[in-house]
Coordinates of C-alpha atoms (C1' of nucleotides) in Angstrom, one line a residue:
Chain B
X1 CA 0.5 24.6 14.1
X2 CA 2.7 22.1 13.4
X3 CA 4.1 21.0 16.8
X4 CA 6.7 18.0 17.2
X5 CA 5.3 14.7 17.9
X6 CA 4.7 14.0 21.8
X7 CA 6.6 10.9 22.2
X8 CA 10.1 11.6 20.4
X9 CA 11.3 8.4 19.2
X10 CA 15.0 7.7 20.0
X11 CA 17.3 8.6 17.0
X12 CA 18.9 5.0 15.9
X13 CA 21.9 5.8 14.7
X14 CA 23.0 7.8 17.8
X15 CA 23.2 4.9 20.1
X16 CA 25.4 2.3 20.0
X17 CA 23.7 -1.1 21.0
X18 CA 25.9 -3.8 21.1
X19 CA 25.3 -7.5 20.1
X20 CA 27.0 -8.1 23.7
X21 CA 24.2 -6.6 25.5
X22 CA 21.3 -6.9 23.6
X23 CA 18.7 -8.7 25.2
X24 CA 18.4 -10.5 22.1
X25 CA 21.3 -12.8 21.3
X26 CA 19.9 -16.0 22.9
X27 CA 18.0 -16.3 19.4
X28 CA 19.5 -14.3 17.0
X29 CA 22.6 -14.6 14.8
X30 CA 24.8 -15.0 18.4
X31 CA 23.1 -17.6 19.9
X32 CA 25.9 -19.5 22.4
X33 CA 28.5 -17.1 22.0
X34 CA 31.0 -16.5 24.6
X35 CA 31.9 -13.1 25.8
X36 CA 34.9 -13.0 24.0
X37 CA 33.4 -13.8 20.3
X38 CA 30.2 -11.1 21.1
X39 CA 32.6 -8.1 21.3
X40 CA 33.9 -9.5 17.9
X41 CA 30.3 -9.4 17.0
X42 CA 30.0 -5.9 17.8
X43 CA 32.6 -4.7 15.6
X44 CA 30.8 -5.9 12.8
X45 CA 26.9 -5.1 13.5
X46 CA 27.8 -1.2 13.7
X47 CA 25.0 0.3 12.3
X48 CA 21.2 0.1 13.3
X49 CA 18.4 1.4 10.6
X50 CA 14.5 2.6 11.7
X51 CA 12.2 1.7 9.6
X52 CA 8.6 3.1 9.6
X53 CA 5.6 1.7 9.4
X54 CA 4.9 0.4 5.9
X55 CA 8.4 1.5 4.5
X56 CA 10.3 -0.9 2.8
X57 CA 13.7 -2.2 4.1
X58 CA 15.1 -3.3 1.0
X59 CA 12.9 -3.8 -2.4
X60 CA 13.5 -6.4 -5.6
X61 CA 16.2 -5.3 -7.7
X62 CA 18.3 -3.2 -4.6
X63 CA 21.8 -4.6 -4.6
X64 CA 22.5 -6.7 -1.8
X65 CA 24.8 -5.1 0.6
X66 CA 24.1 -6.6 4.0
X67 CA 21.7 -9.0 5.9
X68 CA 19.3 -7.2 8.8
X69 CA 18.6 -9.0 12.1
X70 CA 14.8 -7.1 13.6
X71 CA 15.9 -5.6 16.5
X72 CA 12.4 -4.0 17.3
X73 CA 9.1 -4.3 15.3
X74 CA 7.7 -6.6 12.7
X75 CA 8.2 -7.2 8.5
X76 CA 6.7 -8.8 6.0
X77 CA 8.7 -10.4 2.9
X78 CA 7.0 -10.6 -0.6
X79 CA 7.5 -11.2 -4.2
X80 CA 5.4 -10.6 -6.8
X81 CA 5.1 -12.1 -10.2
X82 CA 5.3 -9.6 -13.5
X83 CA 1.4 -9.3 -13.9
X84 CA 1.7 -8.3 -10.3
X85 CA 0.1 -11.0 -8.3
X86 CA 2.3 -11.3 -5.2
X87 CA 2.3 -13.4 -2.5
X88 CA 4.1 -12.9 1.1
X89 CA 6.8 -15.6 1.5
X90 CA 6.9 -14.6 5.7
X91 CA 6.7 -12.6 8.4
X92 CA 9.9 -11.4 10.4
X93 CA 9.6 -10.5 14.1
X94 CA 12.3 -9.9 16.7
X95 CA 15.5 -11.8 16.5
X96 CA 15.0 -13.0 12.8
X97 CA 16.9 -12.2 10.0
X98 CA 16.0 -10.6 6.6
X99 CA 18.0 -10.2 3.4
X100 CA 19.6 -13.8 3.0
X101 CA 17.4 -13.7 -0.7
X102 CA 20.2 -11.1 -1.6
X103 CA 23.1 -13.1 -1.8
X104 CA 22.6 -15.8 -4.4
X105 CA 22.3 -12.5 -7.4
X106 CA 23.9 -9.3 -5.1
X107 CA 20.4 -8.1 -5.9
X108 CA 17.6 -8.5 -4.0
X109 CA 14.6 -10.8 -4.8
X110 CA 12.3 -9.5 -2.7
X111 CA 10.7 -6.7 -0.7
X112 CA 10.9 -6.4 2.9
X113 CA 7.7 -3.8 4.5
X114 CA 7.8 -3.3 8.2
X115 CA 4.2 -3.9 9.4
X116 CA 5.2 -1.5 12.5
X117 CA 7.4 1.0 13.1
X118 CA 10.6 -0.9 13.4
X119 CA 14.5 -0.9 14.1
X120 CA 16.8 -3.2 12.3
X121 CA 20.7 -3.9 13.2
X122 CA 23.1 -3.7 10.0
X123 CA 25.2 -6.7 9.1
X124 CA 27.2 -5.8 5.9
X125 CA 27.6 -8.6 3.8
X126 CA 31.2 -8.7 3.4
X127 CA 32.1 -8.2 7.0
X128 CA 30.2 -11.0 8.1
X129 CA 31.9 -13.1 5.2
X130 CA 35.2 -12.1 6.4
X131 CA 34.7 -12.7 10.0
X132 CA 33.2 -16.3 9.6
X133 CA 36.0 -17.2 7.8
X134 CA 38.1 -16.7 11.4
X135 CA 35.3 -17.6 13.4
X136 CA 34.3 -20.7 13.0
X137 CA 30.8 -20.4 15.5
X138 CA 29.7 -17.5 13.6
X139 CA 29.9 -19.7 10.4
X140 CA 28.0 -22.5 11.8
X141 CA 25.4 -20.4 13.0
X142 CA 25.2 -19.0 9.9
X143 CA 24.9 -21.7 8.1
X144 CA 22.3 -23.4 10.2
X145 CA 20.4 -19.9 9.8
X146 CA 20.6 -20.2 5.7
X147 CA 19.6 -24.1 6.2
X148 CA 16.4 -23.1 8.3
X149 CA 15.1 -20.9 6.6
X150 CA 14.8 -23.4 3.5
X151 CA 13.3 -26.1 6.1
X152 CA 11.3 -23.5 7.0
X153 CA 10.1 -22.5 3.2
X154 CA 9.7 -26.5 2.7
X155 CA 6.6 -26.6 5.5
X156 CA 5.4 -23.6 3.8
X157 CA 5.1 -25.2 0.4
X158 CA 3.7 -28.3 2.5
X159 CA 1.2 -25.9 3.5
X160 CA -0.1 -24.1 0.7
X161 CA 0.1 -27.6 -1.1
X162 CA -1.9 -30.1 0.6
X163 CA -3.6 -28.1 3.6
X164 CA -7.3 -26.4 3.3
X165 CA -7.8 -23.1 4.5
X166 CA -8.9 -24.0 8.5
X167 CA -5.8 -25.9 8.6
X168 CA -3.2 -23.2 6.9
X169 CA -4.8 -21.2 9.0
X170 CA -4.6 -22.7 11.9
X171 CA -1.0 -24.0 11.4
X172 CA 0.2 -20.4 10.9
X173 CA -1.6 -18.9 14.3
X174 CA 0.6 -22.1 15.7
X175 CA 3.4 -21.0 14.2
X176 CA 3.0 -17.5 15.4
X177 CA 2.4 -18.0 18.8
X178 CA 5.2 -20.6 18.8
X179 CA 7.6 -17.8 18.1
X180 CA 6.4 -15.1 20.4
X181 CA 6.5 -17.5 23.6
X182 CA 10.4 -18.2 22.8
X183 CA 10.4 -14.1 23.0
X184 CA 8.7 -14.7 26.5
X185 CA 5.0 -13.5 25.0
X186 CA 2.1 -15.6 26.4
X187 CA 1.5 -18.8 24.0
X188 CA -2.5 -18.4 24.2
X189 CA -3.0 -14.6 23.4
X190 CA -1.4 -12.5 20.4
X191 CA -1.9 -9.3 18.6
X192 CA -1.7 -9.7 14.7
X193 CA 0.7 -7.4 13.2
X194 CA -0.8 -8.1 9.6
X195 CA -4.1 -7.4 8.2
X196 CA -6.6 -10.5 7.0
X197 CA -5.6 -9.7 3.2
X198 CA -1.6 -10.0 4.1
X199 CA -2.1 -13.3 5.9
X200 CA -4.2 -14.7 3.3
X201 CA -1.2 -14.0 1.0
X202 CA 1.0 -15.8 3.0
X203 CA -1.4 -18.7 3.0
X204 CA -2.7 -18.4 -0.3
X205 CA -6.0 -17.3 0.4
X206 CA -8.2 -14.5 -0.1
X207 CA -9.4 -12.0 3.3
X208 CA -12.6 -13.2 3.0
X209 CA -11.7 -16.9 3.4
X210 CA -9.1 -15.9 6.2
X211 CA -12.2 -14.0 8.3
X212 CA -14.3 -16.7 8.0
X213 CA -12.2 -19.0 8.9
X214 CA -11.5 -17.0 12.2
X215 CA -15.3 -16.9 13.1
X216 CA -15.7 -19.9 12.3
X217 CA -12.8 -20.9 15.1
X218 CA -14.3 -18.6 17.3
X219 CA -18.1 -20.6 16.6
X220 CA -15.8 -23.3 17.6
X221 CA -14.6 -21.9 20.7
X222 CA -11.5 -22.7 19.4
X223 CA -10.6 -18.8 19.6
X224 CA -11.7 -15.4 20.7
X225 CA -11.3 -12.6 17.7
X226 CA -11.8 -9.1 18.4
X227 CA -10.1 -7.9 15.4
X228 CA -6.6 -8.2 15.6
X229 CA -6.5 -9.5 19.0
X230 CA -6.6 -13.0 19.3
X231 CA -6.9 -15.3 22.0
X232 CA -6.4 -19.3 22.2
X233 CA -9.1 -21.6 24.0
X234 CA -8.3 -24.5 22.5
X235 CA -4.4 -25.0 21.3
X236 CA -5.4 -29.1 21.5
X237 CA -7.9 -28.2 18.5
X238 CA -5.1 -26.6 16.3
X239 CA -3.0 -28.9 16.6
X240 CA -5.6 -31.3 15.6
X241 CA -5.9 -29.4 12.4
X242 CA -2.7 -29.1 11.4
X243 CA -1.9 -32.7 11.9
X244 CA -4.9 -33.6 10.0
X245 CA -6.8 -35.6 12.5
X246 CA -9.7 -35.7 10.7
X247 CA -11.4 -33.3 13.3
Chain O
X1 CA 15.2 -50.3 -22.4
X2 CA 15.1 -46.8 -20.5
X3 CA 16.9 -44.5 -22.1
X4 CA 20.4 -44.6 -22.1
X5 CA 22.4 -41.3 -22.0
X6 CA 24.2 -40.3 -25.0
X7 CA 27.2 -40.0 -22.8
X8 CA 28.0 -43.7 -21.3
X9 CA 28.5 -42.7 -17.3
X10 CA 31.4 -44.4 -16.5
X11 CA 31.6 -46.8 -13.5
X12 CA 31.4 -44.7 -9.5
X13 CA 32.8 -46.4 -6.9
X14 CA 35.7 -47.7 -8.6
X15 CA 37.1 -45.0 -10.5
X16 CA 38.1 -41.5 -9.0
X17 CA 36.4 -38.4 -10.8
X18 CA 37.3 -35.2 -9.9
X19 CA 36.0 -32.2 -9.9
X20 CA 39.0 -31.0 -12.2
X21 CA 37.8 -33.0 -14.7
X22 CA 34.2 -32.9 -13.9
X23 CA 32.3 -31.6 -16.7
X24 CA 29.7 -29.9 -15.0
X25 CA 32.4 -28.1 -13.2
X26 CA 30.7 -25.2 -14.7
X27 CA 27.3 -25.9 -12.8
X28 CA 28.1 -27.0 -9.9
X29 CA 29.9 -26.0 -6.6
X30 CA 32.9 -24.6 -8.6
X31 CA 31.8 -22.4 -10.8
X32 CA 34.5 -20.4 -11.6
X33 CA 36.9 -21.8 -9.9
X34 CA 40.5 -22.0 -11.0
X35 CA 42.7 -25.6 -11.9
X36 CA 44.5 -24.7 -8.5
X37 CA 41.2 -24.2 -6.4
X38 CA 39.6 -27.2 -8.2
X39 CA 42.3 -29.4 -7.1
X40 CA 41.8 -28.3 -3.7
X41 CA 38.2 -29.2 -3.9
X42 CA 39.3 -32.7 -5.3
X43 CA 40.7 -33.1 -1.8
X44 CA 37.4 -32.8 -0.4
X45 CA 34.8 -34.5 -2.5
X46 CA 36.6 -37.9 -2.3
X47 CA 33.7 -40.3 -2.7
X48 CA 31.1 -41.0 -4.9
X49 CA 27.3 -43.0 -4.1
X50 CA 25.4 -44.8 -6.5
X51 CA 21.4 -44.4 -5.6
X52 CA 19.2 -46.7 -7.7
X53 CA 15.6 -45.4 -8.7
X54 CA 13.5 -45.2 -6.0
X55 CA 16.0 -45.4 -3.2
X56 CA 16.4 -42.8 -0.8
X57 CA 19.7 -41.2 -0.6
X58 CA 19.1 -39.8 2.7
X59 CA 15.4 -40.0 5.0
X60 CA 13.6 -37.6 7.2
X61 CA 16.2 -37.7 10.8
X62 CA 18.9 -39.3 9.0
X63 CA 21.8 -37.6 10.8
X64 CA 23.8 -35.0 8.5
X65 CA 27.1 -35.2 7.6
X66 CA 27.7 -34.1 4.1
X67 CA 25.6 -32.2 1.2
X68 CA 25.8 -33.9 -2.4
X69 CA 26.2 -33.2 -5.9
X70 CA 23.9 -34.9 -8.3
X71 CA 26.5 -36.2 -10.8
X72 CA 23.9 -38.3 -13.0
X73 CA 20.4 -39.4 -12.9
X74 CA 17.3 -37.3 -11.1
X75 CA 16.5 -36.6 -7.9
X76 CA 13.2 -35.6 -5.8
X77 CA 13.2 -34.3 -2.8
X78 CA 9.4 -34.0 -0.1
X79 CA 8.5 -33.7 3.1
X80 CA 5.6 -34.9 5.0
X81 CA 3.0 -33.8 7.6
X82 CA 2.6 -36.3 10.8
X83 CA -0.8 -37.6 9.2
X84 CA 1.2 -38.7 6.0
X85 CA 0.0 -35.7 3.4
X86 CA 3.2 -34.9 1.5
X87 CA 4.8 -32.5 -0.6
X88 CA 7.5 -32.6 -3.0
X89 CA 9.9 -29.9 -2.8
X90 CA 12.0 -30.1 -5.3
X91 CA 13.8 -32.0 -8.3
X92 CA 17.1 -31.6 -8.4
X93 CA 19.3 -32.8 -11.6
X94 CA 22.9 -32.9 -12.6
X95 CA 25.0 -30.3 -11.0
X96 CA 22.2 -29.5 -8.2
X97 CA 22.7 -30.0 -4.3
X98 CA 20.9 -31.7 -2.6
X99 CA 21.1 -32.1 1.6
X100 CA 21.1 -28.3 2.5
X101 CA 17.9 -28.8 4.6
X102 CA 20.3 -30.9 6.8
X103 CA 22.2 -28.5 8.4
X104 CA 20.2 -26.3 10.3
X105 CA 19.3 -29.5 12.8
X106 CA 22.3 -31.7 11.9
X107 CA 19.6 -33.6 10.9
X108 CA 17.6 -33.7 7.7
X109 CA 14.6 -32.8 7.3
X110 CA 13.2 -34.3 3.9
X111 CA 13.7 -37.4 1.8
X112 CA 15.8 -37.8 -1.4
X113 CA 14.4 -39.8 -3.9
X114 CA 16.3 -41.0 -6.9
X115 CA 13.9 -41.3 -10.0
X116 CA 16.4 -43.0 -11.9
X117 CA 19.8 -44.7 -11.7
X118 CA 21.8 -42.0 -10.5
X119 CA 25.3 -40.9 -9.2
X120 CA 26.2 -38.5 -6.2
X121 CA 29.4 -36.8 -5.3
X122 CA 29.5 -36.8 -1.4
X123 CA 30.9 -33.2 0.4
X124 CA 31.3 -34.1 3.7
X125 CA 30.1 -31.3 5.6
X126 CA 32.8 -30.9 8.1
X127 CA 35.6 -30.8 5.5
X128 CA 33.0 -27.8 3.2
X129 CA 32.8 -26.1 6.1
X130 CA 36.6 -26.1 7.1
X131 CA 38.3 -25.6 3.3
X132 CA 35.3 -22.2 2.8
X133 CA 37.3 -20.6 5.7
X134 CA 40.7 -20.6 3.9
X135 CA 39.2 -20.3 0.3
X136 CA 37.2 -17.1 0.0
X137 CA 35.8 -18.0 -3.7
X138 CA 34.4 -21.9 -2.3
X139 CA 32.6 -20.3 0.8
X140 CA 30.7 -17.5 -1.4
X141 CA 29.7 -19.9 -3.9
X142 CA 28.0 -22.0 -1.4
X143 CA 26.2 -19.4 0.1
X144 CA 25.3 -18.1 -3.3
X145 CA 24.3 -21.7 -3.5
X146 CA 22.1 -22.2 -0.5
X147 CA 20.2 -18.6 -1.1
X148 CA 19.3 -19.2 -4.4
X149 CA 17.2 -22.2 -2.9
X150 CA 16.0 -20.0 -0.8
X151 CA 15.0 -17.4 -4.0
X152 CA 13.5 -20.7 -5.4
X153 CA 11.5 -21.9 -2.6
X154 CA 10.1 -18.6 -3.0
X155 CA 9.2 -18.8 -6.2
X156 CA 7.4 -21.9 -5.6
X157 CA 5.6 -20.4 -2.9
X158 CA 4.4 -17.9 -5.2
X159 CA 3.0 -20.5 -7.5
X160 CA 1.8 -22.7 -4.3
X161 CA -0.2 -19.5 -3.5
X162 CA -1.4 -17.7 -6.6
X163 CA -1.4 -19.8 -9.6
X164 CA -4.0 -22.0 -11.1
X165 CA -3.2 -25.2 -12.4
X166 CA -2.5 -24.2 -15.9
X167 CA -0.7 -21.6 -15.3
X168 CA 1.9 -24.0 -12.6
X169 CA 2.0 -26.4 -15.1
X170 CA 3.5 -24.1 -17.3
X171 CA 5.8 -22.5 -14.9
X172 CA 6.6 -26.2 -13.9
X173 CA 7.6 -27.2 -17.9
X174 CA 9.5 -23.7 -18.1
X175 CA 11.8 -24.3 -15.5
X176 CA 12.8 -27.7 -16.4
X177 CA 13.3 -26.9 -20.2
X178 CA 15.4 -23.6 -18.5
X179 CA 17.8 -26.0 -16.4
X180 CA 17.5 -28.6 -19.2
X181 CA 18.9 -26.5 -21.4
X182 CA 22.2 -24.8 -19.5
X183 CA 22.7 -28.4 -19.9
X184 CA 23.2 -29.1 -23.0
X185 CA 19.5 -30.1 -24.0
X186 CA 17.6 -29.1 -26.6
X187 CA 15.1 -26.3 -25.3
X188 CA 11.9 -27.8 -26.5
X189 CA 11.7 -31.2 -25.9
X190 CA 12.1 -33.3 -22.6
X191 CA 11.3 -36.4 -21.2
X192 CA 9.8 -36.4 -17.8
X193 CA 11.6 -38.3 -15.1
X194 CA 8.7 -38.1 -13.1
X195 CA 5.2 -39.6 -12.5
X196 CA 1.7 -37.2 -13.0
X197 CA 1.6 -38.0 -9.4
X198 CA 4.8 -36.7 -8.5
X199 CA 4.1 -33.8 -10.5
X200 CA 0.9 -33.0 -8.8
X201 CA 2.2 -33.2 -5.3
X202 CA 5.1 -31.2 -6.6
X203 CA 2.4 -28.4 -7.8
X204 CA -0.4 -28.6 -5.2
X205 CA -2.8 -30.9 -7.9
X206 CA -3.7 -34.0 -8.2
X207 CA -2.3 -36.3 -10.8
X208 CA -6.0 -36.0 -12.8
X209 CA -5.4 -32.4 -13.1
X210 CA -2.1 -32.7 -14.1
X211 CA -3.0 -35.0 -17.0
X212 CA -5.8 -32.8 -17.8
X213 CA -3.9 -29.5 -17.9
X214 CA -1.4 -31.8 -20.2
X215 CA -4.6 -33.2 -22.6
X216 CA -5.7 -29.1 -22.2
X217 CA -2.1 -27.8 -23.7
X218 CA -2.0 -30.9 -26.4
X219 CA -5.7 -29.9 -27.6
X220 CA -4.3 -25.8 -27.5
X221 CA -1.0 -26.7 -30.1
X222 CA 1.3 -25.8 -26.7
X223 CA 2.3 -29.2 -26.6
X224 CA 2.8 -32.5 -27.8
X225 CA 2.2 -35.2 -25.2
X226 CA 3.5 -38.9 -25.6
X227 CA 3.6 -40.6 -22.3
X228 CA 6.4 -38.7 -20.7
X229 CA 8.0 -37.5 -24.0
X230 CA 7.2 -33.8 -24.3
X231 CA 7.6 -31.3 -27.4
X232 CA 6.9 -27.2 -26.9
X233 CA 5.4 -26.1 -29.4
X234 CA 4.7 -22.7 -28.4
X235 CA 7.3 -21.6 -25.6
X236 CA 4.9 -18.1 -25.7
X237 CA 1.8 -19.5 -25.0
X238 CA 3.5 -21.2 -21.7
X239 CA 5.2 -18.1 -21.0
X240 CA 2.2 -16.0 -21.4
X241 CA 0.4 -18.1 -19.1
X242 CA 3.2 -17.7 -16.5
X243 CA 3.4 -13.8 -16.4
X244 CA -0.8 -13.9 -16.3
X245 CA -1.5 -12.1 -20.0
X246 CA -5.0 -13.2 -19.4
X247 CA -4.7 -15.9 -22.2
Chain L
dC1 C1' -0.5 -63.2 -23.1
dG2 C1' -2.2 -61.2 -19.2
dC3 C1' -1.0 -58.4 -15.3
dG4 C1' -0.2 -54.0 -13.1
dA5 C1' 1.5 -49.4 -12.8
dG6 C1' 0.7 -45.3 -14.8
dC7 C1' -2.2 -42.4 -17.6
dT8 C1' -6.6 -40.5 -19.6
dT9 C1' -11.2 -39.1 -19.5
dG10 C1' -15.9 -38.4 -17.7
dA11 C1' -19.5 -37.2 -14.1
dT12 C1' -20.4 -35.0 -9.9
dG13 C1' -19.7 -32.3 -5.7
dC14 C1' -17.4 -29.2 -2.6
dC15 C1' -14.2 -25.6 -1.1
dG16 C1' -12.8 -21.4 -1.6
dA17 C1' -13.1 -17.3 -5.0
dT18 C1' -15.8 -13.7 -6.3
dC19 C1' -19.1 -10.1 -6.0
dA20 C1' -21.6 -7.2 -3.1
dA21 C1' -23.4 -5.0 1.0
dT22 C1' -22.8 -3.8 5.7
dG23 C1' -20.4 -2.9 10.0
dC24 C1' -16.9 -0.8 12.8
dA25 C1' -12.9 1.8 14.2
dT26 C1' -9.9 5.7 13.4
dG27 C1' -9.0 10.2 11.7
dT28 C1' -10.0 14.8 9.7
dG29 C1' -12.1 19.1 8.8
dG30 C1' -16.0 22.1 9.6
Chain I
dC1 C1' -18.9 17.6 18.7
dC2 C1' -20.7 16.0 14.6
dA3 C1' -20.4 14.7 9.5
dC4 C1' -17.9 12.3 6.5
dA5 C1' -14.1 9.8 4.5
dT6 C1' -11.2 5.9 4.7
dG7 C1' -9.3 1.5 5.7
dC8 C1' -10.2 -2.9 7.5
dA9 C1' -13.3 -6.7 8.8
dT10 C1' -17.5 -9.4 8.6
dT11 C1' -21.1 -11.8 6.4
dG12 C1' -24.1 -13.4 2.6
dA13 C1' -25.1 -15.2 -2.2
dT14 C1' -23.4 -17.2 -6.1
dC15 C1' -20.0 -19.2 -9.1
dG16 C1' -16.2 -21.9 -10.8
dG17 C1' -12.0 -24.7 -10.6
dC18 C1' -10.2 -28.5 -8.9
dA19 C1' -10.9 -32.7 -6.1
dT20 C1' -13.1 -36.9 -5.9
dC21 C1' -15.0 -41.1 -7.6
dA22 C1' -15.1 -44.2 -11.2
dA23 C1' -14.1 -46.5 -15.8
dG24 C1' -11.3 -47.6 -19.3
dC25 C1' -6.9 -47.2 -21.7
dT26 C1' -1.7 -47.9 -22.8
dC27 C1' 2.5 -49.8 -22.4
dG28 C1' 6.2 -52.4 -20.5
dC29 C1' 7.3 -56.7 -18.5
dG30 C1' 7.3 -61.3 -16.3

DNA sequence: CGCGAGCTTGATGCCGATCAATGCATGTGG
DNA sequence: CCACATGCATTGATCGGCATCAAGCTCGCG
């Protein structure tokens, strides 16, 4: 009975997909490269990984080994605390990278789940070290990846901080959609990769706050929820929100 | 009279201190280092700043050029939403960096607060950026440097997202004892450098529920409250509270 | 001495957590 | 194809922790 799956996915490791012609590198780790410095690239980002749906990437306590720029598909980053409250520090989509955590102990300090079946490129650690040194763009850019992520953690903390739950809420669909239109998605209508209960422990809120908060949006006719499809009629209203215009 | 250090700091501007001779050499950017790398790192961290409490070593869009090392004295660090809510992300004492968030926009991205008198060695970006391509052990250590704030952001997310306000002002008094401590100081008695306020808007509370959670631990025998001066008196109890042991 | 910034403490109210039931989509086996 | 299980989402009722509002207190300082 048991038959091979209809649609075969393509085996990663087989193909070689280089930073030079991935469709990618206007926002990930190569962004403004010249020819010349992507095939120099490619020598270092040799190996791709698939991950499946909820399979972890790396988990707390692996040893750090390399940094993974998404390729295809959609992660989730957590940690938890030892009586095993956790909370997800952020969602990963294409072009992002995931394991910078690693470095500061060469042991990782958080999980990374794929919420979709997903495909990874491998940058080990100590190649990319090596090549920055010589490369000066390829440090900078690193750098400036490192640096925004911890701006980016810093309006997360201003988030879960000072914001109530409409306005976490409505900051992170921002957020989201923000992101997907600089991957050429429309910036008015998303699918949610991640369940009510894992965005609520992003924003520090519980599934039952994060659904009402959607209805109450789409009361509003600030949005139209069916499930995990989501569309935006009133981006002006979010923003409003977010920016705390008492509305 | 605020408190004066037991060590006298000796005068900034006038007299050159180097990292050589540093004595929080062992904290700091060059951990580990050896005399011959440190003198190459005197090289680059020429000059010192003096901040005076409550000034502002660097604002929100300041341009970046350099990253600092807090040589004395207390530093916060917050951001703020367009509609003036803000959030403190950080404190930062001796031996801690402060001006990471800079790089990723060559401008910053948060405000430095000094919460005392205190004393800066300036790293001028360009020059970090040029000596940790011919000096293997300096580039590692600063991106060993710039993910652990990462690690620690995360940590702070957790407690943003999951902790009640007992159980952050525990984790709060934990960590400061913890860097206190790899300092020199004794681990169960501080003095604040910062206001119930700042504390709040560093945990996600108000200053009332900070002072309350401070009466709370005084009436429990956790703590002994004067003012700012705090005494641990039972390390578990905090530590309990931390890790969730339902007491 | 009196002022003001920072801190404490009390009374009240609200937002979001919690508890609980139901709805809805997908999948599995009979 | 239906019966049932399962995972996820919605919605309602109630509860509790923290915010808010308001007074009074402490201490350092001009």
């Amino acid at each position: 009975m048991s038959a091979l799956p209809a649609v075969m996915p393509i085996k990663a490791s087989s193909l070689k997909v280089a930073c030079s012609s991935c469709n990618l590198r206007e926002l990930c780790l190569p962004v403004g490269f010249s020819d010349q410095e992507l095939e120099r690239l490619d020598t270092m980002v040799a190996t791709r990984r698939s991950v499946h749906r909820g399979d972890t990437l790396f988990r707390i306590g692996d040893p750090f080994e390399a940094v993974y720029a998404v390729r295809t598909g959609f992660f989730k980053t957590r940690v938890s605390s030892e009586d095993g409250r956790d909370q997800v520090t952020g969602f990963q989509m294409a072009g992002e990278l995931l394991g910078l955590d690693g470095i500061s102990t060469d042991r990782h300090s958080c999980d990374a789940v794929a919420l979709e079946d997903s495909q990874v490129c491998v940058i080990p650690y100590g190649q990319l070290e090596h090549l920055s040194r010589e490369f000066t763009d390829l440090q900078r850019q690193f750098h400036k990846i490192m640096s925004r992520e911890i701006v980016r953690d810093h309006g997360v903390m201003l988030l879960l901080g000072s914001m109530r739950a409409e306005e976490r809420l409505a900051a992170f669909l921002l957020n989201l959609t923000q992101r997907l239109q600089a991957r050429g998605f429309s910036p008015c209508s998303l699918v949610l990769r991640m369940t009510r209960e894992e965005i609520g422990t992003y924003l520090g809120l519980k599934l039952e706050t994060v659904s009402r908060c959607f209805s109450k949006f789409q009361e509003d006719g600030v949005l139209q929820v069916k499930q995990r499809q989501i569309r935006i009629m009133d981006q002006d209203a979010l923003h409003k929100l977010v920016n705390g215009a008492t509305g």
